[in-house]
Amino acid sequence: MEINLNQPNYTKGENMTLEQLCEKMMDDWKAGNYTKAYNDYDALLSGREMKDIFIEEAKRKADVLEPGEIESYADHLEEAIDEGIANMQ
Protein backbone atom coordinates (compact mmCIF):
# COMPACT_ATOMS: atom_id res chain seq x y z
CA MET A 1 0.00 0.00 0.00
CA GLU A 2 1.37 3.39 -0.99
CA ILE A 3 0.20 6.55 0.77
CA ASN A 4 0.14 9.76 -1.26
CA LEU A 5 0.09 13.03 0.63
CA ASN A 6 -0.66 15.76 -1.84
CA GLN A 7 -1.40 18.42 0.73
CA PRO A 8 0.24 21.82 0.26
CA ASN A 9 3.47 22.36 2.15
CA TYR A 10 3.49 25.03 4.81
CA THR A 11 6.44 27.36 5.00
CA LYS A 12 8.92 26.46 7.67
CA GLY A 13 8.22 28.29 10.91
CA GLU A 14 4.59 29.00 9.99
CA ASN A 15 2.61 27.92 13.04
CA MET A 16 -1.11 27.35 13.07
CA THR A 17 -3.54 26.80 15.87
CA LEU A 18 -4.63 23.19 16.33
CA GLU A 19 -8.11 24.20 15.23
CA GLN A 20 -6.77 25.71 12.01
CA LEU A 21 -4.64 22.64 11.30
CA CYS A 22 -7.57 20.32 11.98
CA GLU A 23 -9.87 22.30 9.67
CA LYS A 24 -7.20 22.50 6.96
CA MET A 25 -6.53 18.77 7.06
CA MET A 26 -10.26 17.99 6.98
CA ASP A 27 -10.75 20.29 3.98
CA ASP A 28 -7.75 18.73 2.22
CA TRP A 29 -9.07 15.23 2.96
CA LYS A 30 -12.49 16.15 1.51
CA ALA A 31 -10.71 17.49 -1.59
CA GLY A 32 -9.00 14.12 -2.07
CA ASN A 33 -5.51 15.26 -1.15
CA TYR A 34 -4.89 12.39 1.29
CA THR A 35 -5.09 9.07 -0.53
CA LYS A 36 -3.52 5.63 -0.62
CA ALA A 37 -3.08 3.31 -3.56
CA TYR A 38 -5.23 0.24 -3.03
CA ASN A 39 -5.95 -2.45 -5.64
CA ASP A 40 -5.01 -0.17 -8.54
CA TYR A 41 -7.07 2.83 -7.43
CA ASP A 42 -6.71 5.68 -4.96
CA ALA A 43 -8.72 5.53 -1.76
CA LEU A 44 -9.12 8.23 0.87
CA LEU A 45 -7.20 7.68 4.07
CA SER A 46 -9.16 6.42 7.06
CA GLY A 47 -9.86 8.42 10.19
CA ARG A 48 -7.15 6.50 12.05
CA GLU A 49 -4.56 7.19 9.34
CA MET A 50 -5.45 10.89 9.30
CA LYS A 51 -5.29 11.02 13.10
CA ASP A 52 -1.71 9.70 13.02
CA ILE A 53 -0.71 12.25 10.36
CA PHE A 54 -2.42 15.05 12.30
CA ILE A 55 -0.48 14.22 15.47
CA GLU A 56 2.84 14.38 13.61
CA GLU A 57 1.90 17.60 11.80
CA ALA A 58 0.65 19.21 15.00
CA LYS A 59 3.90 18.46 16.81
CA ARG A 60 5.81 20.27 14.07
CA LYS A 61 3.49 23.04 12.93
CA ALA A 62 0.95 23.98 15.59
CA ASP A 63 0.92 26.12 18.68
CA VAL A 64 0.01 23.83 21.58
CA LEU A 65 -1.16 25.39 24.81
CA GLU A 66 -2.10 22.45 27.04
CA PRO A 67 -1.07 18.80 27.44
CA GLY A 68 -3.52 16.47 25.74
CA GLU A 69 -4.69 19.19 23.36
CA ILE A 70 -3.22 17.48 20.28
CA GLU A 71 -4.88 14.18 21.11
CA SER A 72 -8.24 15.88 21.65
CA TYR A 73 -8.15 17.52 18.21
CA ALA A 74 -6.81 14.30 16.66
CA ASP A 75 -9.75 12.35 18.09
CA HIS A 76 -12.16 14.96 16.72
CA LEU A 77 -10.58 14.73 13.26
CA GLU A 78 -10.71 10.93 13.30
CA GLU A 79 -14.41 10.96 14.23
CA ALA A 80 -15.26 13.55 11.56
CA ILE A 81 -13.46 11.59 8.84
CA ASP A 82 -15.00 8.27 9.88
CA GLU A 83 -18.40 9.97 9.75
CA GLY A 84 -17.57 11.39 6.32
CA ILE A 85 -16.61 7.93 5.06
CA ALA A 86 -19.83 6.45 6.45
CA ASN A 87 -21.87 9.15 4.69
CA MET A 88 -20.20 8.31 1.35
CA GLN A 89 -21.22 4.65 1.48
PDB file of N, CA and C in Angstrom:
ATOM      1  N   MET A   1       0.847  -1.173   0.000  1.00  0.00           N
ATOM      2  CA  MET A   1       0.000   0.000   0.000  1.00  0.00           C
ATOM      3  C   MET A   1       0.892   1.236   0.000  1.00  0.00           C
ATOM      4  N   GLU A   2       0.607   2.147  -0.890  1.00  0.00           N
ATOM      5  CA  GLU A   2       1.366   3.395  -0.990  1.00  0.00           C
ATOM      6  C   GLU A   2       0.472   4.557  -0.578  1.00  0.00           C
ATOM      7  N   ILE A   3       0.972   5.397   0.316  1.00  0.00           N
ATOM      8  CA  ILE A   3       0.200   6.553   0.767  1.00  0.00           C
ATOM      9  C   ILE A   3       0.714   7.789   0.047  1.00  0.00           C
ATOM     10  N   ASN A   4      -0.198   8.530  -0.558  1.00  0.00           N
ATOM     11  CA  ASN A   4       0.136   9.765  -1.265  1.00  0.00           C
ATOM     12  C   ASN A   4      -0.391  10.943  -0.480  1.00  0.00           C
ATOM     13  N   LEU A   5       0.500  11.828  -0.085  1.00  0.00           N
ATOM     14  CA  LEU A   5       0.090  13.032   0.626  1.00  0.00           C
ATOM     15  C   LEU A   5       0.311  14.216  -0.293  1.00  0.00           C
ATOM     16  N   ASN A   6      -0.759  14.676  -0.878  1.00  0.00           N
ATOM     17  CA  ASN A   6      -0.664  15.763  -1.842  1.00  0.00           C
ATOM     18  C   ASN A   6      -1.016  17.113  -1.245  1.00  0.00           C
ATOM     19  N   GLN A   7      -1.030  17.175   0.092  1.00  0.00           N
ATOM     20  CA  GLN A   7      -1.404  18.425   0.735  1.00  0.00           C
ATOM     21  C   GLN A   7      -0.329  19.482   0.496  1.00  0.00           C
ATOM     22  N   PRO A   8      -0.730  20.752   0.467  1.00  0.00           N
ATOM     23  CA  PRO A   8       0.236  21.816   0.264  1.00  0.00           C
ATOM     24  C   PRO A   8       1.233  21.867   1.423  1.00  0.00           C
ATOM     25  N   ASN A   9       2.465  22.206   1.103  1.00  0.00           N
ATOM     26  CA  ASN A   9       3.473  22.362   2.152  1.00  0.00           C
ATOM     27  C   ASN A   9       3.324  23.729   2.795  1.00  0.00           C
ATOM     28  N   TYR A  10       3.508  23.766   4.087  1.00  0.00           N
ATOM     29  CA  TYR A  10       3.494  25.033   4.807  1.00  0.00           C
ATOM     30  C   TYR A  10       4.921  25.531   4.869  1.00  0.00           C
ATOM     31  N   THR A  11       5.089  26.828   4.902  1.00  0.00           N
ATOM     32  CA  THR A  11       6.436  27.356   4.998  1.00  0.00           C
ATOM     33  C   THR A  11       6.996  27.057   6.374  1.00  0.00           C
ATOM     34  N   LYS A  12       8.284  26.810   6.416  1.00  0.00           N
ATOM     35  CA  LYS A  12       8.917  26.463   7.675  1.00  0.00           C
ATOM     36  C   LYS A  12       8.759  27.621   8.658  1.00  0.00           C
ATOM     37  N   GLY A  13       8.394  27.276   9.883  1.00  0.00           N
ATOM     38  CA  GLY A  13       8.215  28.294  10.910  1.00  0.00           C
ATOM     39  C   GLY A  13       6.816  28.879  10.949  1.00  0.00           C
ATOM     40  N   GLU A  14       5.964  28.498  10.010  1.00  0.00           N
ATOM     41  CA  GLU A  14       4.587  28.997   9.991  1.00  0.00           C
ATOM     42  C   GLU A  14       3.745  28.137  10.926  1.00  0.00           C
ATOM     43  N   ASN A  15       3.405  28.675  12.082  1.00  0.00           N
ATOM     44  CA  ASN A  15       2.610  27.921  13.045  1.00  0.00           C
ATOM     45  C   ASN A  15       1.141  28.232  12.860  1.00  0.00           C
ATOM     46  N   MET A  16       0.338  27.235  13.143  1.00  0.00           N
ATOM     47  CA  MET A  16      -1.108  27.348  13.070  1.00  0.00           C
ATOM     48  C   MET A  16      -1.652  26.953  14.430  1.00  0.00           C
ATOM     49  N   THR A  17      -2.887  27.334  14.687  1.00  0.00           N
ATOM     50  CA  THR A  17      -3.539  26.795  15.872  1.00  0.00           C
ATOM     51  C   THR A  17      -3.939  25.356  15.548  1.00  0.00           C
ATOM     52  N   LEU A  18      -4.179  24.560  16.570  1.00  0.00           N
ATOM     53  CA  LEU A  18      -4.629  23.190  16.329  1.00  0.00           C
ATOM     54  C   LEU A  18      -5.957  23.174  15.596  1.00  0.00           C
ATOM     55  N   GLU A  19      -6.819  24.112  15.915  1.00  0.00           N
ATOM     56  CA  GLU A  19      -8.107  24.199  15.233  1.00  0.00           C
ATOM     57  C   GLU A  19      -7.920  24.474  13.745  1.00  0.00           C
ATOM     58  N   GLN A  20      -7.033  25.397  13.412  1.00  0.00           N
ATOM     59  CA  GLN A  20      -6.771  25.714  12.011  1.00  0.00           C
ATOM     60  C   GLN A  20      -6.195  24.505  11.279  1.00  0.00           C
ATOM     61  N   LEU A  21      -5.250  23.821  11.919  1.00  0.00           N
ATOM     62  CA  LEU A  21      -4.643  22.643  11.299  1.00  0.00           C
ATOM     63  C   LEU A  21      -5.681  21.547  11.091  1.00  0.00           C
ATOM     64  N   CYS A  22      -6.519  21.333  12.075  1.00  0.00           N
ATOM     65  CA  CYS A  22      -7.571  20.319  11.983  1.00  0.00           C
ATOM     66  C   CYS A  22      -8.524  20.646  10.830  1.00  0.00           C
ATOM     67  N   GLU A  23      -8.968  21.881  10.749  1.00  0.00           N
ATOM     68  CA  GLU A  23      -9.868  22.297   9.670  1.00  0.00           C
ATOM     69  C   GLU A  23      -9.192  22.172   8.311  1.00  0.00           C
ATOM     70  N   LYS A  24      -7.938  22.568   8.224  1.00  0.00           N
ATOM     71  CA  LYS A  24      -7.196  22.498   6.963  1.00  0.00           C
ATOM     72  C   LYS A  24      -7.051  21.050   6.506  1.00  0.00           C
ATOM     73  N   MET A  25      -6.698  20.172   7.440  1.00  0.00           N
ATOM     74  CA  MET A  25      -6.528  18.771   7.061  1.00  0.00           C
ATOM     75  C   MET A  25      -7.856  18.140   6.665  1.00  0.00           C
ATOM     76  N   MET A  26      -8.939  18.515   7.331  1.00  0.00           N
ATOM     77  CA  MET A  26     -10.260  17.992   6.979  1.00  0.00           C
ATOM     78  C   MET A  26     -10.654  18.472   5.585  1.00  0.00           C
ATOM     79  N   ASP A  27     -10.443  19.757   5.304  1.00  0.00           N
ATOM     80  CA  ASP A  27     -10.748  20.293   3.978  1.00  0.00           C
ATOM     81  C   ASP A  27      -9.915  19.601   2.900  1.00  0.00           C
ATOM     82  N   ASP A  28      -8.622  19.400   3.179  1.00  0.00           N
ATOM     83  CA  ASP A  28      -7.749  18.732   2.219  1.00  0.00           C
ATOM     84  C   ASP A  28      -8.167  17.277   2.003  1.00  0.00           C
ATOM     85  N   TRP A  29      -8.606  16.617   3.080  1.00  0.00           N
ATOM     86  CA  TRP A  29      -9.069  15.232   2.964  1.00  0.00           C
ATOM     87  C   TRP A  29     -10.311  15.184   2.078  1.00  0.00           C
ATOM     88  N   LYS A  30     -11.265  16.106   2.322  1.00  0.00           N
ATOM     89  CA  LYS A  30     -12.485  16.152   1.511  1.00  0.00           C
ATOM     90  C   LYS A  30     -12.165  16.407   0.039  1.00  0.00           C
ATOM     91  N   ALA A  31     -11.099  17.179  -0.217  1.00  0.00           N
ATOM     92  CA  ALA A  31     -10.706  17.493  -1.587  1.00  0.00           C
ATOM     93  C   ALA A  31      -9.945  16.345  -2.247  1.00  0.00           C
ATOM     94  N   GLY A  32      -9.690  15.281  -1.502  1.00  0.00           N
ATOM     95  CA  GLY A  32      -9.004  14.124  -2.073  1.00  0.00           C
ATOM     96  C   GLY A  32      -7.497  14.227  -2.052  1.00  0.00           C
ATOM     97  N   ASN A  33      -6.959  15.075  -1.199  1.00  0.00           N
ATOM     98  CA  ASN A  33      -5.511  15.259  -1.150  1.00  0.00           C
ATOM     99  C   ASN A  33      -4.782  14.245  -0.278  1.00  0.00           C
ATOM    100  N   TYR A  34      -5.505  13.438   0.466  1.00  0.00           N
ATOM    101  CA  TYR A  34      -4.892  12.394   1.290  1.00  0.00           C
ATOM    102  C   TYR A  34      -5.443  11.053   0.816  1.00  0.00           C
ATOM    103  N   THR A  35      -4.629  10.332   0.045  1.00  0.00           N
ATOM    104  CA  THR A  35      -5.088   9.074  -0.526  1.00  0.00           C
ATOM    105  C   THR A  35      -4.029   7.991  -0.350  1.00  0.00           C
ATOM    106  N   LYS A  36      -4.447   6.765  -0.594  1.00  0.00           N
ATOM    107  CA  LYS A  36      -3.522   5.631  -0.625  1.00  0.00           C
ATOM    108  C   LYS A  36      -3.875   4.784  -1.836  1.00  0.00           C
ATOM    109  N   ALA A  37      -2.864   4.210  -2.432  1.00  0.00           N
ATOM    110  CA  ALA A  37      -3.082   3.309  -3.556  1.00  0.00           C
ATOM    111  C   ALA A  37      -3.540   1.970  -3.004  1.00  0.00           C
ATOM    112  N   TYR A  38      -4.654   1.484  -3.524  1.00  0.00           N
ATOM    113  CA  TYR A  38      -5.231   0.236  -3.035  1.00  0.00           C
ATOM    114  C   TYR A  38      -5.887  -0.484  -4.192  1.00  0.00           C
ATOM    115  N   ASN A  39      -5.385  -1.663  -4.530  1.00  0.00           N
ATOM    116  CA  ASN A  39      -5.949  -2.447  -5.635  1.00  0.00           C
ATOM    117  C   ASN A  39      -6.108  -1.618  -6.908  1.00  0.00           C
ATOM    118  N   ASP A  40      -5.061  -0.947  -7.296  1.00  0.00           N
ATOM    119  CA  ASP A  40      -5.013  -0.170  -8.542  1.00  0.00           C
ATOM    120  C   ASP A  40      -5.916   1.062  -8.581  1.00  0.00           C
ATOM    121  N   TYR A  41      -6.344   1.562  -7.444  1.00  0.00           N
ATOM    122  CA  TYR A  41      -7.065   2.830  -7.431  1.00  0.00           C
ATOM    123  C   TYR A  41      -6.715   3.583  -6.146  1.00  0.00           C
ATOM    124  N   ASP A  42      -6.990   4.865  -6.133  1.00  0.00           N
ATOM    125  CA  ASP A  42      -6.713   5.680  -4.961  1.00  0.00           C
ATOM    126  C   ASP A  42      -7.923   5.684  -4.039  1.00  0.00           C
ATOM    127  N   ALA A  43      -7.674   5.496  -2.769  1.00  0.00           N
ATOM    128  CA  ALA A  43      -8.721   5.530  -1.756  1.00  0.00           C
ATOM    129  C   ALA A  43      -8.353   6.589  -0.723  1.00  0.00           C
ATOM    130  N   LEU A  44      -9.366   7.252  -0.179  1.00  0.00           N
ATOM    131  CA  LEU A  44      -9.120   8.232   0.869  1.00  0.00           C
ATOM    132  C   LEU A  44      -8.566   7.537   2.104  1.00  0.00           C
ATOM    133  N   LEU A  45      -7.717   8.230   2.833  1.00  0.00           N
ATOM    134  CA  LEU A  45      -7.200   7.677   4.074  1.00  0.00           C
ATOM    135  C   LEU A  45      -8.309   7.578   5.105  1.00  0.00           C
ATOM    136  N   SER A  46      -8.176   6.623   5.997  1.00  0.00           N
ATOM    137  CA  SER A  46      -9.162   6.423   7.057  1.00  0.00           C
ATOM    138  C   SER A  46      -8.977   7.465   8.155  1.00  0.00           C
ATOM    139  N   GLY A  47      -9.950   7.517   9.043  1.00  0.00           N
ATOM    140  CA  GLY A  47      -9.856   8.423  10.186  1.00  0.00           C
ATOM    141  C   GLY A  47      -8.624   8.148  11.020  1.00  0.00           C
ATOM    142  N   ARG A  48      -8.317   6.875  11.243  1.00  0.00           N
ATOM    143  CA  ARG A  48      -7.146   6.504  12.053  1.00  0.00           C
ATOM    144  C   ARG A  48      -5.852   6.953  11.380  1.00  0.00           C
ATOM    145  N   GLU A  49      -5.757   6.762  10.073  1.00  0.00           N
ATOM    146  CA  GLU A  49      -4.560   7.188   9.341  1.00  0.00           C
ATOM    147  C   GLU A  49      -4.402   8.707   9.395  1.00  0.00           C
ATOM    148  N   MET A  50      -5.507   9.426   9.239  1.00  0.00           N
ATOM    149  CA  MET A  50      -5.452  10.890   9.297  1.00  0.00           C
ATOM    150  C   MET A  50      -5.113  11.364  10.705  1.00  0.00           C
ATOM    151  N   LYS A  51      -5.598  10.667  11.712  1.00  0.00           N
ATOM    152  CA  LYS A  51      -5.286  11.019  13.098  1.00  0.00           C
ATOM    153  C   LYS A  51      -3.779  10.940  13.323  1.00  0.00           C
ATOM    154  N   ASP A  52      -3.163   9.868  12.851  1.00  0.00           N
ATOM    155  CA  ASP A  52      -1.714   9.698  13.015  1.00  0.00           C
ATOM    156  C   ASP A  52      -0.942  10.810  12.312  1.00  0.00           C
ATOM    157  N   ILE A  53      -1.376  11.169  11.102  1.00  0.00           N
ATOM    158  CA  ILE A  53      -0.715  12.249  10.364  1.00  0.00           C
ATOM    159  C   ILE A  53      -0.913  13.580  11.094  1.00  0.00           C
ATOM    160  N   PHE A  54      -2.134  13.815  11.581  1.00  0.00           N
ATOM    161  CA  PHE A  54      -2.422  15.054  12.304  1.00  0.00           C
ATOM    162  C   PHE A  54      -1.509  15.206  13.512  1.00  0.00           C
ATOM    163  N   ILE A  55      -1.333  14.146  14.276  1.00  0.00           N
ATOM    164  CA  ILE A  55      -0.484  14.218  15.472  1.00  0.00           C
ATOM    165  C   ILE A  55       0.935  14.620  15.098  1.00  0.00           C
ATOM    166  N   GLU A  56       1.484  14.030  14.048  1.00  0.00           N
ATOM    167  CA  GLU A  56       2.841  14.377  13.610  1.00  0.00           C
ATOM    168  C   GLU A  56       2.914  15.821  13.114  1.00  0.00           C
ATOM    169  N   GLU A  57       1.930  16.233  12.310  1.00  0.00           N
ATOM    170  CA  GLU A  57       1.905  17.601  11.796  1.00  0.00           C
ATOM    171  C   GLU A  57       1.755  18.608  12.935  1.00  0.00           C
ATOM    172  N   ALA A  58       0.900  18.302  13.885  1.00  0.00           N
ATOM    173  CA  ALA A  58       0.655  19.214  15.004  1.00  0.00           C
ATOM    174  C   ALA A  58       1.908  19.407  15.841  1.00  0.00           C
ATOM    175  N   LYS A  59       2.666  18.355  16.026  1.00  0.00           N
ATOM    176  CA  LYS A  59       3.901  18.458  16.808  1.00  0.00           C
ATOM    177  C   LYS A  59       4.900  19.397  16.136  1.00  0.00           C
ATOM    178  N   ARG A  60       4.859  19.449  14.817  1.00  0.00           N
ATOM    179  CA  ARG A  60       5.814  20.267  14.073  1.00  0.00           C
ATOM    180  C   ARG A  60       5.299  21.662  13.742  1.00  0.00           C
ATOM    181  N   LYS A  61       3.987  21.809  13.534  1.00  0.00           N
ATOM    182  CA  LYS A  61       3.490  23.045  12.934  1.00  0.00           C
ATOM    183  C   LYS A  61       2.502  23.841  13.764  1.00  0.00           C
ATOM    184  N   ALA A  62       2.033  23.304  14.876  1.00  0.00           N
ATOM    185  CA  ALA A  62       0.950  23.980  15.590  1.00  0.00           C
ATOM    186  C   ALA A  62       1.414  24.523  16.936  1.00  0.00           C
ATOM    187  N   ASP A  63       0.722  25.564  17.351  1.00  0.00           N
ATOM    188  CA  ASP A  63       0.923  26.121  18.679  1.00  0.00           C
ATOM    189  C   ASP A  63       0.066  25.316  19.648  1.00  0.00           C
ATOM    190  N   VAL A  64       0.713  24.660  20.598  1.00  0.00           N
ATOM    191  CA  VAL A  64       0.010  23.828  21.575  1.00  0.00           C
ATOM    192  C   VAL A  64       0.065  24.517  22.921  1.00  0.00           C
ATOM    193  N   LEU A  65      -1.097  24.671  23.546  1.00  0.00           N
ATOM    194  CA  LEU A  65      -1.164  25.393  24.808  1.00  0.00           C
ATOM    195  C   LEU A  65      -1.228  24.470  26.018  1.00  0.00           C
ATOM    196  N   GLU A  66      -1.892  23.326  25.890  1.00  0.00           N
ATOM    197  CA  GLU A  66      -2.099  22.451  27.043  1.00  0.00           C
ATOM    198  C   GLU A  66      -1.778  21.001  26.694  1.00  0.00           C
ATOM    199  N   PRO A  67      -1.291  20.228  27.686  1.00  0.00           N
ATOM    200  CA  PRO A  67      -1.074  18.796  27.445  1.00  0.00           C
ATOM    201  C   PRO A  67      -2.392  18.117  27.076  1.00  0.00           C
ATOM    202  N   GLY A  68      -2.323  17.182  26.166  1.00  0.00           N
ATOM    203  CA  GLY A  68      -3.517  16.466  25.740  1.00  0.00           C
ATOM    204  C   GLY A  68      -4.320  17.171  24.669  1.00  0.00           C
ATOM    205  N   GLU A  69      -3.948  18.404  24.356  1.00  0.00           N
ATOM    206  CA  GLU A  69      -4.693  19.189  23.363  1.00  0.00           C
ATOM    207  C   GLU A  69      -4.588  18.566  21.966  1.00  0.00           C
ATOM    208  N   ILE A  70      -3.407  18.098  21.597  1.00  0.00           N
ATOM    209  CA  ILE A  70      -3.221  17.483  20.277  1.00  0.00           C
ATOM    210  C   ILE A  70      -4.106  16.256  20.146  1.00  0.00           C
ATOM    211  N   GLU A  71      -4.104  15.407  21.169  1.00  0.00           N
ATOM    212  CA  GLU A  71      -4.885  14.183  21.113  1.00  0.00           C
ATOM    213  C   GLU A  71      -6.383  14.474  21.017  1.00  0.00           C
ATOM    214  N   SER A  72      -6.831  15.506  21.699  1.00  0.00           N
ATOM    215  CA  SER A  72      -8.242  15.879  21.650  1.00  0.00           C
ATOM    216  C   SER A  72      -8.657  16.270  20.233  1.00  0.00           C
ATOM    217  N   TYR A  73      -7.859  17.120  19.595  1.00  0.00           N
ATOM    218  CA  TYR A  73      -8.153  17.516  18.213  1.00  0.00           C
ATOM    219  C   TYR A  73      -8.006  16.335  17.267  1.00  0.00           C
ATOM    220  N   ALA A  74      -7.018  15.473  17.511  1.00  0.00           N
ATOM    221  CA  ALA A  74      -6.806  14.295  16.663  1.00  0.00           C
ATOM    222  C   ALA A  74      -8.018  13.369  16.736  1.00  0.00           C
ATOM    223  N   ASP A  75      -8.556  13.178  17.938  1.00  0.00           N
ATOM    224  CA  ASP A  75      -9.753  12.348  18.092  1.00  0.00           C
ATOM    225  C   ASP A  75     -10.942  12.948  17.343  1.00  0.00           C
ATOM    226  N   HIS A  76     -11.078  14.260  17.427  1.00  0.00           N
ATOM    227  CA  HIS A  76     -12.163  14.956  16.723  1.00  0.00           C
ATOM    228  C   HIS A  76     -12.031  14.757  15.208  1.00  0.00           C
ATOM    229  N   LEU A  77     -10.811  14.901  14.697  1.00  0.00           N
ATOM    230  CA  LEU A  77     -10.581  14.728  13.264  1.00  0.00           C
ATOM    231  C   LEU A  77     -10.899  13.293  12.842  1.00  0.00           C
ATOM    232  N   GLU A  78     -10.449  12.326  13.620  1.00  0.00           N
ATOM    233  CA  GLU A  78     -10.715  10.926  13.304  1.00  0.00           C
ATOM    234  C   GLU A  78     -12.218  10.661  13.234  1.00  0.00           C
ATOM    235  N   GLU A  79     -12.962  11.151  14.211  1.00  0.00           N
ATOM    236  CA  GLU A  79     -14.413  10.958  14.231  1.00  0.00           C
ATOM    237  C   GLU A  79     -15.082  11.611  13.026  1.00  0.00           C
ATOM    238  N   ALA A  80     -14.665  12.832  12.692  1.00  0.00           N
ATOM    239  CA  ALA A  80     -15.264  13.548  11.565  1.00  0.00           C
ATOM    240  C   ALA A  80     -14.995  12.819  10.248  1.00  0.00           C
ATOM    241  N   ILE A  81     -13.796  12.294  10.084  1.00  0.00           N
ATOM    242  CA  ILE A  81     -13.461  11.587   8.844  1.00  0.00           C
ATOM    243  C   ILE A  81     -14.209  10.248   8.777  1.00  0.00           C
ATOM    244  N   ASP A  82     -14.249   9.520   9.880  1.00  0.00           N
ATOM    245  CA  ASP A  82     -15.000   8.269   9.877  1.00  0.00           C
ATOM    246  C   ASP A  82     -16.471   8.517   9.558  1.00  0.00           C
ATOM    247  N   GLU A  83     -17.024   9.603  10.062  1.00  0.00           N
ATOM    248  CA  GLU A  83     -18.404   9.972   9.752  1.00  0.00           C
ATOM    249  C   GLU A  83     -18.545  10.320   8.282  1.00  0.00           C
ATOM    250  N   GLY A  84     -17.554  11.043   7.733  1.00  0.00           N
ATOM    251  CA  GLY A  84     -17.572  11.388   6.318  1.00  0.00           C
ATOM    252  C   GLY A  84     -17.517  10.152   5.430  1.00  0.00           C
ATOM    253  N   ILE A  85     -16.704   9.180   5.827  1.00  0.00           N
ATOM    254  CA  ILE A  85     -16.613   7.927   5.057  1.00  0.00           C
ATOM    255  C   ILE A  85     -17.946   7.188   5.121  1.00  0.00           C
ATOM    256  N   ALA A  86     -18.546   7.127   6.300  1.00  0.00           N
ATOM    257  CA  ALA A  86     -19.832   6.447   6.445  1.00  0.00           C
ATOM    258  C   ALA A  86     -20.910   7.109   5.596  1.00  0.00           C
ATOM    259  N   ASN A  87     -20.871   8.432   5.485  1.00  0.00           N
ATOM    260  CA  ASN A  87     -21.869   9.148   4.687  1.00  0.00           C
ATOM    261  C   ASN A  87     -21.687   8.912   3.185  1.00  0.00           C
ATOM    262  N   MET A  88     -20.468   8.555   2.769  1.00  0.00           N
ATOM    263  CA  MET A  88     -20.199   8.306   1.353  1.00  0.00           C
ATOM    264  C   MET A  88     -20.706   6.945   0.903  1.00  0.00           C
ATOM    265  N   GLN A  89     -20.875   6.043   1.842  1.00  0.00           N
ATOM    266  CA  GLN A  89     -21.224   4.654   1.483  1.00  0.00           C
ATOM    267  C   GLN A  89     -22.702   4.462   1.356  1.00  0.00           C
TER     268      GLN A  89
END
